[in-house]
CSV table of C-alpha atoms in Angstrom, one decimal:
chain,number,residue,atom,x,y,z
A,1,UNK,CA,62.7,-36.1,0.9
A,2,UNK,CA,59.4,-34.5,1.9
A,3,UNK,CA,57.4,-35.9,4.8
A,4,UNK,CA,53.7,-35.4,5.1
A,5,UNK,CA,53.2,-37.8,8.1
A,6,UNK,CA,51.0,-35.6,10.3
A,7,UNK,CA,47.4,-34.4,9.9
A,8,UNK,CA,46.0,-31.0,10.8
A,9,UNK,CA,43.0,-31.4,13.1
A,10,UNK,CA,41.4,-28.8,15.4
A,11,UNK,CA,44.2,-26.2,14.9
A,12,UNK,CA,47.1,-28.5,15.6
A,13,UNK,CA,49.4,-30.9,13.8
A,14,UNK,CA,48.7,-34.4,15.1
A,15,UNK,CA,49.9,-38.0,14.7
A,16,UNK,CA,47.7,-40.3,12.6
A,17,UNK,CA,45.8,-43.2,14.2
A,18,UNK,CA,48.0,-45.7,12.4
A,19,UNK,CA,51.5,-45.9,11.1
A,20,UNK,CA,50.6,-46.6,7.5
A,21,UNK,CA,52.4,-44.5,4.8
A,22,UNK,CA,52.9,-44.6,1.1
A,23,UNK,CA,55.7,-43.2,-1.1
A,24,UNK,CA,55.0,-40.2,-3.2
A,25,UNK,CA,56.7,-40.7,-6.6
A,26,UNK,CA,58.4,-37.9,-8.5
A,27,UNK,CA,57.0,-38.5,-12.1
A,28,UNK,CA,60.0,-36.8,-13.7
A,29,UNK,CA,62.5,-39.5,-12.7
A,30,UNK,CA,60.4,-42.1,-10.8
A,31,UNK,CA,62.3,-41.5,-7.6
A,32,UNK,CA,60.7,-41.4,-4.1
A,33,UNK,CA,60.0,-37.7,-3.4
A,34,UNK,CA,58.7,-38.3,0.0
A,35,UNK,CA,56.0,-40.1,2.1
A,36,UNK,CA,52.5,-39.3,3.1
A,37,UNK,CA,50.5,-40.9,5.9
A,38,UNK,CA,47.4,-42.9,5.1
A,39,UNK,CA,44.5,-41.9,7.4
A,40,UNK,CA,41.6,-44.1,8.3
A,41,UNK,CA,38.1,-43.8,9.7
A,42,UNK,CA,39.4,-42.9,13.2
A,43,UNK,CA,41.2,-39.9,11.8
A,44,UNK,CA,38.2,-38.8,9.9
A,45,UNK,CA,36.0,-39.1,13.0
A,46,UNK,CA,38.4,-36.7,14.9
A,47,UNK,CA,38.5,-34.2,12.0
A,48,UNK,CA,34.8,-34.2,11.5
A,49,UNK,CA,34.2,-33.8,15.2
A,50,UNK,CA,36.5,-30.8,15.3
A,51,UNK,CA,34.8,-29.2,12.3
A,52,UNK,CA,31.3,-29.9,13.8
A,53,UNK,CA,32.3,-28.1,17.0
A,54,UNK,CA,33.9,-25.2,15.2
A,55,UNK,CA,30.8,-24.7,13.0
A,56,UNK,CA,28.8,-23.6,16.1
A,57,UNK,CA,30.9,-20.4,16.3
A,58,UNK,CA,32.3,-19.9,12.8
A,59,UNK,CA,28.9,-20.1,11.2
A,60,UNK,CA,27.9,-17.0,13.3
A,61,UNK,CA,30.8,-14.9,12.2
A,62,UNK,CA,30.0,-11.6,10.4
A,63,UNK,CA,30.9,-10.9,6.8
A,64,UNK,CA,33.5,-8.4,8.1
A,65,UNK,CA,35.2,-11.0,10.2
A,66,UNK,CA,35.4,-13.4,7.2
A,67,UNK,CA,36.7,-10.6,4.9
A,68,UNK,CA,39.5,-10.0,7.4
A,69,UNK,CA,40.3,-13.7,7.5
A,70,UNK,CA,40.5,-13.9,3.7
A,71,UNK,CA,42.8,-10.8,3.8
A,72,UNK,CA,45.1,-12.6,6.1
A,73,UNK,CA,45.1,-15.7,4.0
A,74,UNK,CA,45.9,-13.7,0.8
A,75,UNK,CA,48.8,-12.1,2.6
A,76,UNK,CA,50.1,-15.4,3.9
A,77,UNK,CA,49.6,-17.1,0.5
A,78,UNK,CA,51.7,-14.5,-1.2
A,79,UNK,CA,54.6,-15.2,1.1
A,80,UNK,CA,54.6,-18.9,0.2
A,81,UNK,CA,53.7,-18.9,-3.5
A,82,UNK,CA,57.2,-20.0,-4.5
A,83,UNK,CA,57.1,-22.9,-2.1
A,84,UNK,CA,53.8,-24.0,-3.6
A,85,UNK,CA,55.2,-23.9,-7.1
A,86,UNK,CA,58.2,-26.1,-6.2
A,87,UNK,CA,55.9,-28.6,-4.5
A,88,UNK,CA,53.5,-28.9,-7.4
A,89,UNK,CA,56.4,-29.4,-9.8
A,90,UNK,CA,57.9,-32.1,-7.7
A,91,UNK,CA,54.7,-34.0,-6.8
A,92,UNK,CA,52.9,-34.1,-10.2
A,93,UNK,CA,55.6,-33.1,-12.7
A,94,UNK,CA,54.5,-29.6,-13.9
A,95,UNK,CA,57.3,-27.7,-15.6
A,96,UNK,CA,58.6,-25.0,-13.4
A,97,UNK,CA,57.3,-22.3,-15.7
A,98,UNK,CA,53.8,-23.7,-15.5
A,99,UNK,CA,54.0,-24.2,-11.7
A,100,UNK,CA,55.2,-20.6,-11.2
A,101,UNK,CA,52.9,-18.9,-13.8
A,102,UNK,CA,49.7,-20.9,-13.4
A,103,UNK,CA,49.6,-23.8,-10.9
A,104,UNK,CA,50.5,-21.8,-7.8
A,105,UNK,CA,49.1,-18.3,-8.6
A,106,UNK,CA,45.7,-19.6,-9.5
A,107,UNK,CA,45.1,-20.4,-5.8
A,108,UNK,CA,45.7,-16.8,-4.9
A,109,UNK,CA,43.3,-15.7,-7.5
A,110,UNK,CA,40.5,-17.9,-6.0
A,111,UNK,CA,41.0,-16.4,-2.6
A,112,UNK,CA,41.0,-12.9,-4.1
A,113,UNK,CA,37.8,-13.5,-6.1
A,114,UNK,CA,36.0,-15.0,-3.2
A,115,UNK,CA,37.0,-12.0,-1.1
A,116,UNK,CA,35.6,-9.6,-3.7
A,117,UNK,CA,32.4,-11.6,-4.1
A,118,UNK,CA,31.8,-11.8,-0.3
A,119,UNK,CA,32.2,-8.0,0.1
A,120,UNK,CA,29.0,-7.6,-2.1
A,121,UNK,CA,27.1,-10.8,-1.5
A,122,UNK,CA,23.6,-10.6,-0.1
A,123,UNK,CA,22.7,-13.4,2.3
A,124,UNK,CA,19.1,-12.2,2.8
A,125,UNK,CA,16.2,-11.3,0.5
A,126,UNK,CA,12.7,-10.2,1.2
A,127,UNK,CA,9.9,-11.9,-0.7
A,128,UNK,CA,6.4,-10.9,0.3
A,129,UNK,CA,6.0,-11.3,4.0
A,130,UNK,CA,9.0,-13.7,4.1
A,131,UNK,CA,12.7,-13.1,4.8
A,132,UNK,CA,14.7,-15.6,2.8
A,133,UNK,CA,18.0,-16.3,4.5
A,134,UNK,CA,21.0,-18.1,3.1
A,135,UNK,CA,23.0,-19.9,5.8
A,136,UNK,CA,26.2,-22.0,5.8
A,137,UNK,CA,25.3,-25.6,5.2
A,138,UNK,CA,27.7,-27.1,7.8
A,139,UNK,CA,30.6,-29.4,7.7
A,140,UNK,CA,32.0,-29.9,4.2
A,141,UNK,CA,34.1,-32.8,3.0
A,142,UNK,CA,36.5,-31.6,0.3
A,143,UNK,CA,38.1,-34.3,-1.9
A,144,UNK,CA,40.5,-33.1,-4.6
A,145,UNK,CA,42.6,-34.6,-7.4
A,146,UNK,CA,46.2,-34.4,-8.5
A,147,UNK,CA,46.2,-32.6,-11.8
A,148,UNK,CA,45.7,-29.0,-10.7
A,149,UNK,CA,46.2,-29.6,-7.0
A,150,UNK,CA,46.3,-26.0,-5.7
A,151,UNK,CA,43.5,-24.8,-8.0
A,152,UNK,CA,41.1,-27.6,-7.0
A,153,UNK,CA,41.7,-27.2,-3.3
A,154,UNK,CA,41.6,-23.4,-3.1
A,155,UNK,CA,38.4,-22.9,-5.1
A,156,UNK,CA,36.6,-25.1,-2.6
A,157,UNK,CA,38.3,-23.8,0.6
A,158,UNK,CA,37.8,-20.2,-0.4
A,159,UNK,CA,34.1,-20.6,-1.0
A,160,UNK,CA,33.6,-22.6,2.1
A,161,UNK,CA,35.4,-20.1,4.3
A,162,UNK,CA,33.6,-17.1,2.7
A,163,UNK,CA,30.2,-18.6,3.4
A,164,UNK,CA,30.9,-19.6,7.0
A,165,UNK,CA,31.3,-23.4,6.6
A,166,UNK,CA,33.9,-25.6,8.3
A,167,UNK,CA,35.7,-28.4,6.4
A,168,UNK,CA,37.8,-31.5,6.2
A,169,UNK,CA,40.1,-31.7,3.2
A,170,UNK,CA,41.4,-35.0,1.7
A,171,UNK,CA,43.8,-34.1,-1.1
A,172,UNK,CA,45.1,-36.6,-3.6
A,173,UNK,CA,47.7,-38.9,-2.1
A,174,UNK,CA,49.5,-38.5,-5.5
A,175,UNK,CA,50.1,-34.8,-4.9
A,176,UNK,CA,49.9,-34.1,-1.1
A,177,UNK,CA,52.9,-31.7,-0.7
A,178,UNK,CA,51.1,-28.6,-1.9
A,179,UNK,CA,48.1,-29.3,0.3
A,180,UNK,CA,50.3,-29.5,3.4
A,181,UNK,CA,51.9,-26.1,2.5
A,182,UNK,CA,48.4,-24.6,1.9
A,183,UNK,CA,47.5,-25.8,5.4
A,184,UNK,CA,50.5,-24.1,6.8
A,185,UNK,CA,49.3,-20.9,5.1
A,186,UNK,CA,45.9,-21.2,6.7
A,187,UNK,CA,47.5,-21.8,10.0
A,188,UNK,CA,49.7,-18.8,9.6
A,189,UNK,CA,46.6,-16.7,8.7
A,190,UNK,CA,45.0,-17.8,12.0
A,191,UNK,CA,42.0,-19.7,10.6
A,192,UNK,CA,40.2,-20.6,13.8
A,193,UNK,CA,40.8,-24.1,15.2
A,194,UNK,CA,38.6,-26.7,13.7
A,195,UNK,CA,37.4,-24.6,10.8
A,196,UNK,CA,39.9,-26.2,8.4
A,197,UNK,CA,41.2,-29.8,8.9
A,198,UNK,CA,43.5,-31.9,6.7
A,199,UNK,CA,43.5,-35.7,6.6
A,200,UNK,CA,45.8,-37.3,4.1
A,201,UNK,CA,44.9,-40.7,2.7
A,202,UNK,CA,43.4,-42.7,-0.2
A,203,UNK,CA,39.8,-43.1,-1.4
A,204,UNK,CA,39.3,-46.4,0.4
A,205,UNK,CA,40.6,-45.4,3.8
A,206,UNK,CA,39.6,-41.7,4.0
A,207,UNK,CA,37.4,-40.9,1.0
A,208,UNK,CA,34.8,-43.5,1.8
A,209,UNK,CA,34.7,-42.6,5.5
A,210,UNK,CA,34.2,-38.9,4.7
A,211,UNK,CA,31.6,-39.3,2.1
A,212,UNK,CA,29.5,-41.6,4.2
A,213,UNK,CA,30.0,-39.8,7.5
A,214,UNK,CA,26.7,-38.8,9.2
A,215,UNK,CA,28.1,-35.5,10.5
A,216,UNK,CA,29.2,-34.3,7.1
A,217,UNK,CA,26.6,-32.1,5.5
A,218,UNK,CA,28.1,-31.6,2.0
A,219,UNK,CA,30.7,-33.4,-0.2
A,220,UNK,CA,32.5,-31.4,-2.8
A,221,UNK,CA,34.4,-33.8,-5.0
A,222,UNK,CA,36.6,-33.3,-8.1
A,223,UNK,CA,37.8,-36.4,-9.9
A,224,UNK,CA,36.8,-39.0,-12.4
A,225,UNK,CA,33.2,-39.9,-13.2
A,226,UNK,CA,33.5,-43.5,-11.9
A,227,UNK,CA,34.8,-42.2,-8.6
A,228,UNK,CA,32.1,-39.6,-8.5
A,229,UNK,CA,29.4,-42.2,-8.9
A,230,UNK,CA,30.8,-44.0,-5.8
A,231,UNK,CA,30.9,-40.7,-3.9
A,232,UNK,CA,27.2,-40.2,-4.7
A,233,UNK,CA,26.3,-43.7,-3.5
A,234,UNK,CA,28.1,-43.2,-0.2
A,235,UNK,CA,26.5,-39.8,0.4
A,236,UNK,CA,23.0,-41.0,-0.5
A,237,UNK,CA,22.9,-43.1,2.8
A,238,UNK,CA,22.6,-39.8,4.8
A,239,UNK,CA,21.0,-37.7,2.1
A,240,UNK,CA,23.8,-35.2,2.2
A,241,UNK,CA,24.3,-32.7,-0.6
A,242,UNK,CA,26.9,-33.7,-3.2
A,243,UNK,CA,28.7,-31.3,-5.5
A,244,UNK,CA,30.9,-32.9,-8.2
A,245,UNK,CA,33.2,-31.7,-10.9
A,246,UNK,CA,34.1,-34.8,-13.0
A,247,UNK,CA,35.4,-35.8,-16.4
A,248,UNK,CA,35.2,-34.1,-19.8
A,249,UNK,CA,35.7,-34.7,-23.5
A,250,UNK,CA,35.4,-31.2,-24.6
A,251,UNK,CA,34.7,-30.3,-28.3
A,252,UNK,CA,36.5,-27.4,-30.0
A,253,UNK,CA,34.5,-26.4,-33.1
A,254,UNK,CA,36.5,-24.5,-35.7
A,255,UNK,CA,33.8,-22.8,-37.8
A,256,UNK,CA,34.5,-22.0,-41.5
A,257,UNK,CA,35.0,-18.4,-40.5
A,258,UNK,CA,37.8,-19.2,-38.1
A,259,UNK,CA,41.4,-18.2,-39.1
A,260,UNK,CA,42.6,-21.8,-39.4
A,261,UNK,CA,46.3,-21.5,-38.7
A,262,UNK,CA,46.0,-19.6,-35.4
A,263,UNK,CA,42.9,-21.5,-34.3
A,264,UNK,CA,44.6,-24.9,-34.8
A,265,UNK,CA,47.8,-23.8,-33.1
A,266,UNK,CA,46.0,-22.4,-30.1
A,267,UNK,CA,43.7,-25.5,-29.8
A,268,UNK,CA,46.7,-27.8,-29.8
A,269,UNK,CA,48.4,-25.7,-27.1
A,270,UNK,CA,45.3,-25.9,-24.8
A,271,UNK,CA,45.4,-29.7,-25.2
A,272,UNK,CA,49.1,-30.0,-24.5
A,273,UNK,CA,49.1,-27.6,-21.5
A,274,UNK,CA,49.7,-29.5,-18.3
A,275,UNK,CA,50.6,-32.6,-20.3
A,276,UNK,CA,46.9,-32.8,-21.3
A,277,UNK,CA,45.8,-33.4,-17.7
A,278,UNK,CA,43.0,-30.9,-17.6
A,279,UNK,CA,39.3,-31.9,-17.4
A,280,UNK,CA,38.3,-29.1,-19.7
A,281,UNK,CA,41.0,-29.7,-22.3
A,282,UNK,CA,39.6,-29.2,-25.9
A,283,UNK,CA,40.6,-32.8,-26.8
A,284,UNK,CA,38.1,-33.2,-29.7
A,285,UNK,CA,38.9,-30.6,-32.5
A,286,UNK,CA,35.9,-30.4,-35.0
A,287,UNK,CA,36.8,-29.0,-38.4
A,288,UNK,CA,35.2,-28.8,-41.8
A,289,UNK,CA,35.8,-32.2,-43.3
A,290,UNK,CA,37.1,-30.9,-46.6
A,291,UNK,CA,40.0,-29.2,-44.7
A,292,UNK,CA,41.0,-32.3,-42.7
A,293,UNK,CA,44.4,-32.7,-44.5
A,294,UNK,CA,45.3,-29.0,-44.0
A,295,UNK,CA,44.3,-29.1,-40.3
A,296,UNK,CA,46.3,-32.2,-39.7
A,297,UNK,CA,49.5,-30.6,-41.0
A,298,UNK,CA,48.9,-27.5,-39.0
A,299,UNK,CA,48.3,-29.6,-35.9
A,300,UNK,CA,51.4,-31.7,-36.5
A,301,UNK,CA,53.6,-28.5,-36.7
A,302,UNK,CA,52.0,-27.1,-33.5
A,303,UNK,CA,52.3,-30.3,-31.5
A,304,UNK,CA,55.9,-30.8,-32.4
A,305,UNK,CA,56.7,-27.4,-30.9
A,306,UNK,CA,55.8,-28.9,-27.5
A,307,UNK,CA,59.2,-30.2,-26.4
A,308,UNK,CA,59.0,-32.7,-23.6
A,309,UNK,CA,61.6,-32.8,-20.8
A,310,UNK,CA,62.4,-32.6,-17.1
A,311,UNK,CA,60.3,-30.1,-15.2
A,312,UNK,CA,63.4,-28.2,-14.1
A,313,UNK,CA,64.5,-27.7,-17.8
A,314,UNK,CA,63.2,-25.3,-20.4
A,315,UNK,CA,60.8,-27.9,-21.7
A,316,UNK,CA,57.3,-26.8,-22.5
A,317,UNK,CA,55.8,-30.2,-21.3
A,318,UNK,CA,56.7,-32.4,-18.4
A,319,UNK,CA,55.7,-35.9,-17.5
A,320,UNK,CA,52.2,-37.1,-16.7
A,321,UNK,CA,51.6,-37.6,-13.0
A,322,UNK,CA,51.9,-41.3,-12.5
A,323,UNK,CA,52.7,-44.7,-14.0
A,324,UNK,CA,49.0,-45.6,-13.9
A,325,UNK,CA,48.2,-42.5,-15.9
A,326,UNK,CA,51.0,-43.2,-18.4
A,327,UNK,CA,49.7,-46.7,-18.9
A,328,UNK,CA,46.2,-45.5,-19.5
A,329,UNK,CA,47.3,-43.0,-22.1
A,330,UNK,CA,49.3,-45.6,-23.9
A,331,UNK,CA,46.3,-48.0,-24.0
A,332,UNK,CA,44.2,-45.3,-25.5
A,333,UNK,CA,46.8,-44.2,-28.1
A,334,UNK,CA,47.0,-47.9,-29.2
A,335,UNK,CA,43.2,-48.0,-29.4
A,336,UNK,CA,43.3,-45.0,-31.8
A,337,UNK,CA,45.8,-46.7,-34.0
A,338,UNK,CA,44.0,-50.0,-33.9
A,339,UNK,CA,40.6,-48.4,-34.7
A,340,UNK,CA,41.9,-46.8,-37.9
A,341,UNK,CA,42.5,-43.1,-36.9
A,342,UNK,CA,45.4,-41.5,-38.8
A,343,UNK,CA,48.4,-41.0,-36.5
A,344,UNK,CA,49.7,-37.6,-37.5
A,345,UNK,CA,52.5,-37.2,-34.9
A,346,UNK,CA,53.5,-38.8,-31.6
A,347,UNK,CA,52.3,-42.2,-30.7
A,348,UNK,CA,53.3,-45.0,-28.4
A,349,UNK,CA,56.2,-44.9,-26.0
A,350,UNK,CA,58.3,-42.2,-24.5
A,351,UNK,CA,59.9,-39.4,-26.4
A,352,UNK,CA,63.4,-40.0,-27.6
A,353,UNK,CA,66.0,-39.7,-24.9
A,354,UNK,CA,63.6,-39.9,-22.0
A,355,UNK,CA,63.8,-43.5,-20.8
A,356,UNK,CA,62.9,-42.8,-17.2
A,357,UNK,CA,59.9,-40.8,-16.0
A,358,UNK,CA,56.3,-40.9,-17.1
A,359,UNK,CA,56.8,-38.9,-20.3
A,360,UNK,CA,54.3,-39.1,-23.2
A,361,UNK,CA,54.8,-38.1,-26.8
A,362,UNK,CA,52.5,-35.2,-27.9
A,363,UNK,CA,50.1,-37.0,-30.1
A,364,UNK,CA,47.7,-36.0,-32.8
A,365,UNK,CA,45.1,-38.2,-34.6
A,366,UNK,CA,43.3,-37.1,-37.7
A,367,UNK,CA,40.3,-38.7,-39.5
A,368,UNK,CA,38.8,-39.6,-36.2
A,369,UNK,CA,35.1,-40.5,-36.0
A,370,UNK,CA,33.1,-39.8,-33.0
A,371,UNK,CA,32.4,-43.5,-32.3
A,372,UNK,CA,36.1,-44.3,-31.8
A,373,UNK,CA,37.4,-44.9,-28.3
A,374,UNK,CA,39.7,-41.9,-28.4
A,375,UNK,CA,36.7,-39.7,-29.1
A,376,UNK,CA,34.5,-41.2,-26.4
A,377,UNK,CA,36.9,-41.8,-23.4
A,378,UNK,CA,38.6,-39.1,-21.4
A,379,UNK,CA,42.3,-39.7,-22.2
A,380,UNK,CA,43.7,-37.1,-19.7
A,381,UNK,CA,46.9,-36.8,-21.7
A,382,UNK,CA,48.5,-34.8,-24.5
A,383,UNK,CA,46.4,-36.5,-27.2
A,384,UNK,CA,44.3,-34.5,-29.7
A,385,UNK,CA,41.5,-36.1,-31.9
A,386,UNK,CA,40.6,-34.2,-35.1
A,387,UNK,CA,37.0,-35.0,-36.3
A,388,UNK,CA,35.5,-33.7,-39.6
A,389,UNK,CA,32.0,-32.3,-39.9
A,390,UNK,CA,29.8,-31.6,-42.9
A,391,UNK,CA,28.1,-28.4,-41.8
A,392,UNK,CA,27.3,-26.4,-38.6
A,393,UNK,CA,24.4,-28.7,-37.6
A,394,UNK,CA,26.6,-31.7,-37.9
A,395,UNK,CA,29.3,-30.0,-35.8
A,396,UNK,CA,26.8,-29.3,-33.0
A,397,UNK,CA,25.5,-32.8,-33.2
A,398,UNK,CA,29.0,-34.3,-32.9
A,399,UNK,CA,29.9,-31.9,-30.1
A,400,UNK,CA,26.9,-32.9,-28.1
A,401,UNK,CA,27.2,-36.6,-28.8
A,402,UNK,CA,29.1,-37.4,-25.6
A,403,UNK,CA,28.2,-38.5,-22.0
A,404,UNK,CA,30.2,-35.5,-20.8
A,405,UNK,CA,29.4,-31.8,-20.8
A,406,UNK,CA,32.0,-29.9,-18.8
A,407,UNK,CA,33.4,-27.5,-21.4
A,408,UNK,CA,33.3,-26.6,-25.1
A,409,UNK,CA,35.1,-24.2,-27.4
A,410,UNK,CA,34.0,-22.4,-30.5
A,411,UNK,CA,36.3,-20.4,-32.9
A,412,UNK,CA,35.0,-18.1,-35.7
A,413,UNK,CA,33.2,-14.9,-36.3
A,414,UNK,CA,31.9,-13.7,-33.0
A,415,UNK,CA,28.1,-13.7,-33.6
A,416,UNK,CA,28.2,-17.0,-35.4
A,417,UNK,CA,30.4,-18.5,-32.6
A,418,UNK,CA,28.1,-17.3,-29.9
A,419,UNK,CA,25.0,-18.7,-31.7
A,420,UNK,CA,26.7,-22.1,-31.8
A,421,UNK,CA,27.7,-21.9,-28.2
A,422,UNK,CA,24.1,-21.5,-27.2
A,423,UNK,CA,23.4,-24.9,-28.8
A,424,UNK,CA,26.1,-26.8,-26.9
A,425,UNK,CA,25.3,-28.9,-23.9
A,426,UNK,CA,28.2,-27.9,-21.7
A,427,UNK,CA,28.6,-25.9,-18.5
A,428,UNK,CA,31.2,-23.5,-19.8
A,429,UNK,CA,31.7,-22.5,-23.5
A,430,UNK,CA,34.7,-20.4,-24.5
A,431,UNK,CA,34.7,-18.2,-27.6
A,432,UNK,CA,37.8,-17.6,-29.6
A,433,UNK,CA,40.2,-18.7,-26.9
A,434,UNK,CA,39.1,-15.9,-24.5
A,435,UNK,CA,41.2,-15.8,-21.3
A,436,UNK,CA,40.0,-17.9,-18.4
A,437,UNK,CA,37.5,-16.0,-16.2
A,438,UNK,CA,37.9,-17.3,-12.7
A,439,UNK,CA,34.9,-15.3,-11.5
A,440,UNK,CA,32.7,-17.2,-13.9
A,441,UNK,CA,31.0,-20.4,-12.8
A,442,UNK,CA,32.7,-23.7,-13.6
A,443,UNK,CA,31.1,-27.1,-13.8
A,444,UNK,CA,29.4,-29.5,-16.1
A,445,UNK,CA,26.3,-31.0,-17.6
A,446,UNK,CA,25.5,-34.8,-17.8
A,447,UNK,CA,28.3,-37.1,-16.4
A,448,UNK,CA,30.6,-34.2,-16.0
A,449,UNK,CA,29.0,-33.5,-12.6
A,450,UNK,CA,26.6,-31.1,-10.9
A,451,UNK,CA,26.9,-27.8,-9.1
A,452,UNK,CA,29.3,-25.0,-9.9
A,453,UNK,CA,32.6,-23.8,-8.6
A,454,UNK,CA,34.5,-20.5,-8.8
A,455,UNK,CA,33.4,-17.0,-7.9
A,456,UNK,CA,30.1,-15.8,-6.4
A,457,UNK,CA,28.0,-18.6,-8.0
A,458,UNK,CA,30.0,-21.2,-6.0
A,459,UNK,CA,28.7,-19.7,-2.7
A,460,UNK,CA,25.3,-21.2,-3.4
A,461,UNK,CA,26.7,-24.7,-3.2
A,462,UNK,CA,27.8,-24.1,0.4
A,463,UNK,CA,24.5,-22.4,1.6
A,464,UNK,CA,21.1,-23.6,2.8
A,465,UNK,CA,18.0,-21.6,2.2
A,466,UNK,CA,15.7,-20.7,5.1
A,467,UNK,CA,12.3,-19.0,4.8
A,468,UNK,CA,11.3,-17.0,7.8
A,469,UNK,CA,7.6,-16.5,7.1
A,470,UNK,CA,5.9,-13.5,8.6
A,471,UNK,CA,9.1,-11.6,9.4
A,472,UNK,CA,8.1,-8.8,7.0
A,473,UNK,CA,5.0,-6.6,7.0
A,474,UNK,CA,2.6,-7.1,4.0
A,475,UNK,CA,2.9,-4.4,1.4
């Protein structure tokens, strides 16, 4: 049993204002894995006050001081990476192989990339007689989800620290264990008191208090689009900056020039990874309509390779993170069946032999039309929708016919794929399953959010621009 019943405020572990706690459920077997304290507005006030005080000095630190801090964090992180992997597997059900190879290491990558970007970042620029200065924005509220818990926390924390901001983190109450370990890492790395603060809790008790707090200068939120709308409403009362990474319904266009067998298999794998719980998952596969039957059979074979089982086993896929998520996925699978999509494999209920735990059958639908519920709503589970298109223009139109615009994928001859990519309304387009580039900006168009995370581009989200007019001599 893990216990996350203290908060980290002003450089110390402290008792919450109240005694409220909730159980953290292990999604693999539905047992209670531990407890987390539920903070309230009083805890938020204390954490924000600590961050506000620390900003006075941390905002004035030199690049060299912050580089040294990031070096210490990287070293401390490397010592605890195994602990992070175990925590992620337990709290949200990631198979151990995934937690060890991706979920935990990606946080280290974000700190390393931020460190490299900071070493070469220019905070000042001369324009005419004016010196344009980029300065840290202030106190940042960081609110993160449960699906890639370490990734979502570290990409925000790394950018905030690199730019000289202070912060209060509210991680998901579904996956709090890894955030507590990360806090221990930051403490071990001697992050100055008040620069980083942790308050556990839910959206109602902590999230609302943070996003509406008058002494918070920026909210960086990752989560669902409906929750993001509420965050923006709260923040609007004090006209604070809001940066959001929200939902997605990413298209994956297989052009006629794509090698079909490998393109389908890789596309299925990217949907099934992390039990489908990735906002950028290519959950709509767009294929030439005349090849629908062939694609369906290839997708069936690929999906059935994704053996589902306990995270500690050799299974490729674990459970989804919660009962609420399992119920949502079941509802949407039923909608696909009811609306006439062809169920190729998977479907309702748990996989055979898995009667306890929030396990979902890897599911593929063919003959999907873009007006069906499974093509419109973010399922956030291991469910692929295959949609036929008539020609390239039709494929682009279908791909863009969504309220989302986080990511997109194109497979085929390189120049043709890049030409299609330039027509897609999405914040990140991946060609031919290129490896993830964590130095590239990540974020979306439309209802997938605003602003960008990852790498050097993310720094701009945490900086204000000041023009010092007359500081330079006229040419």
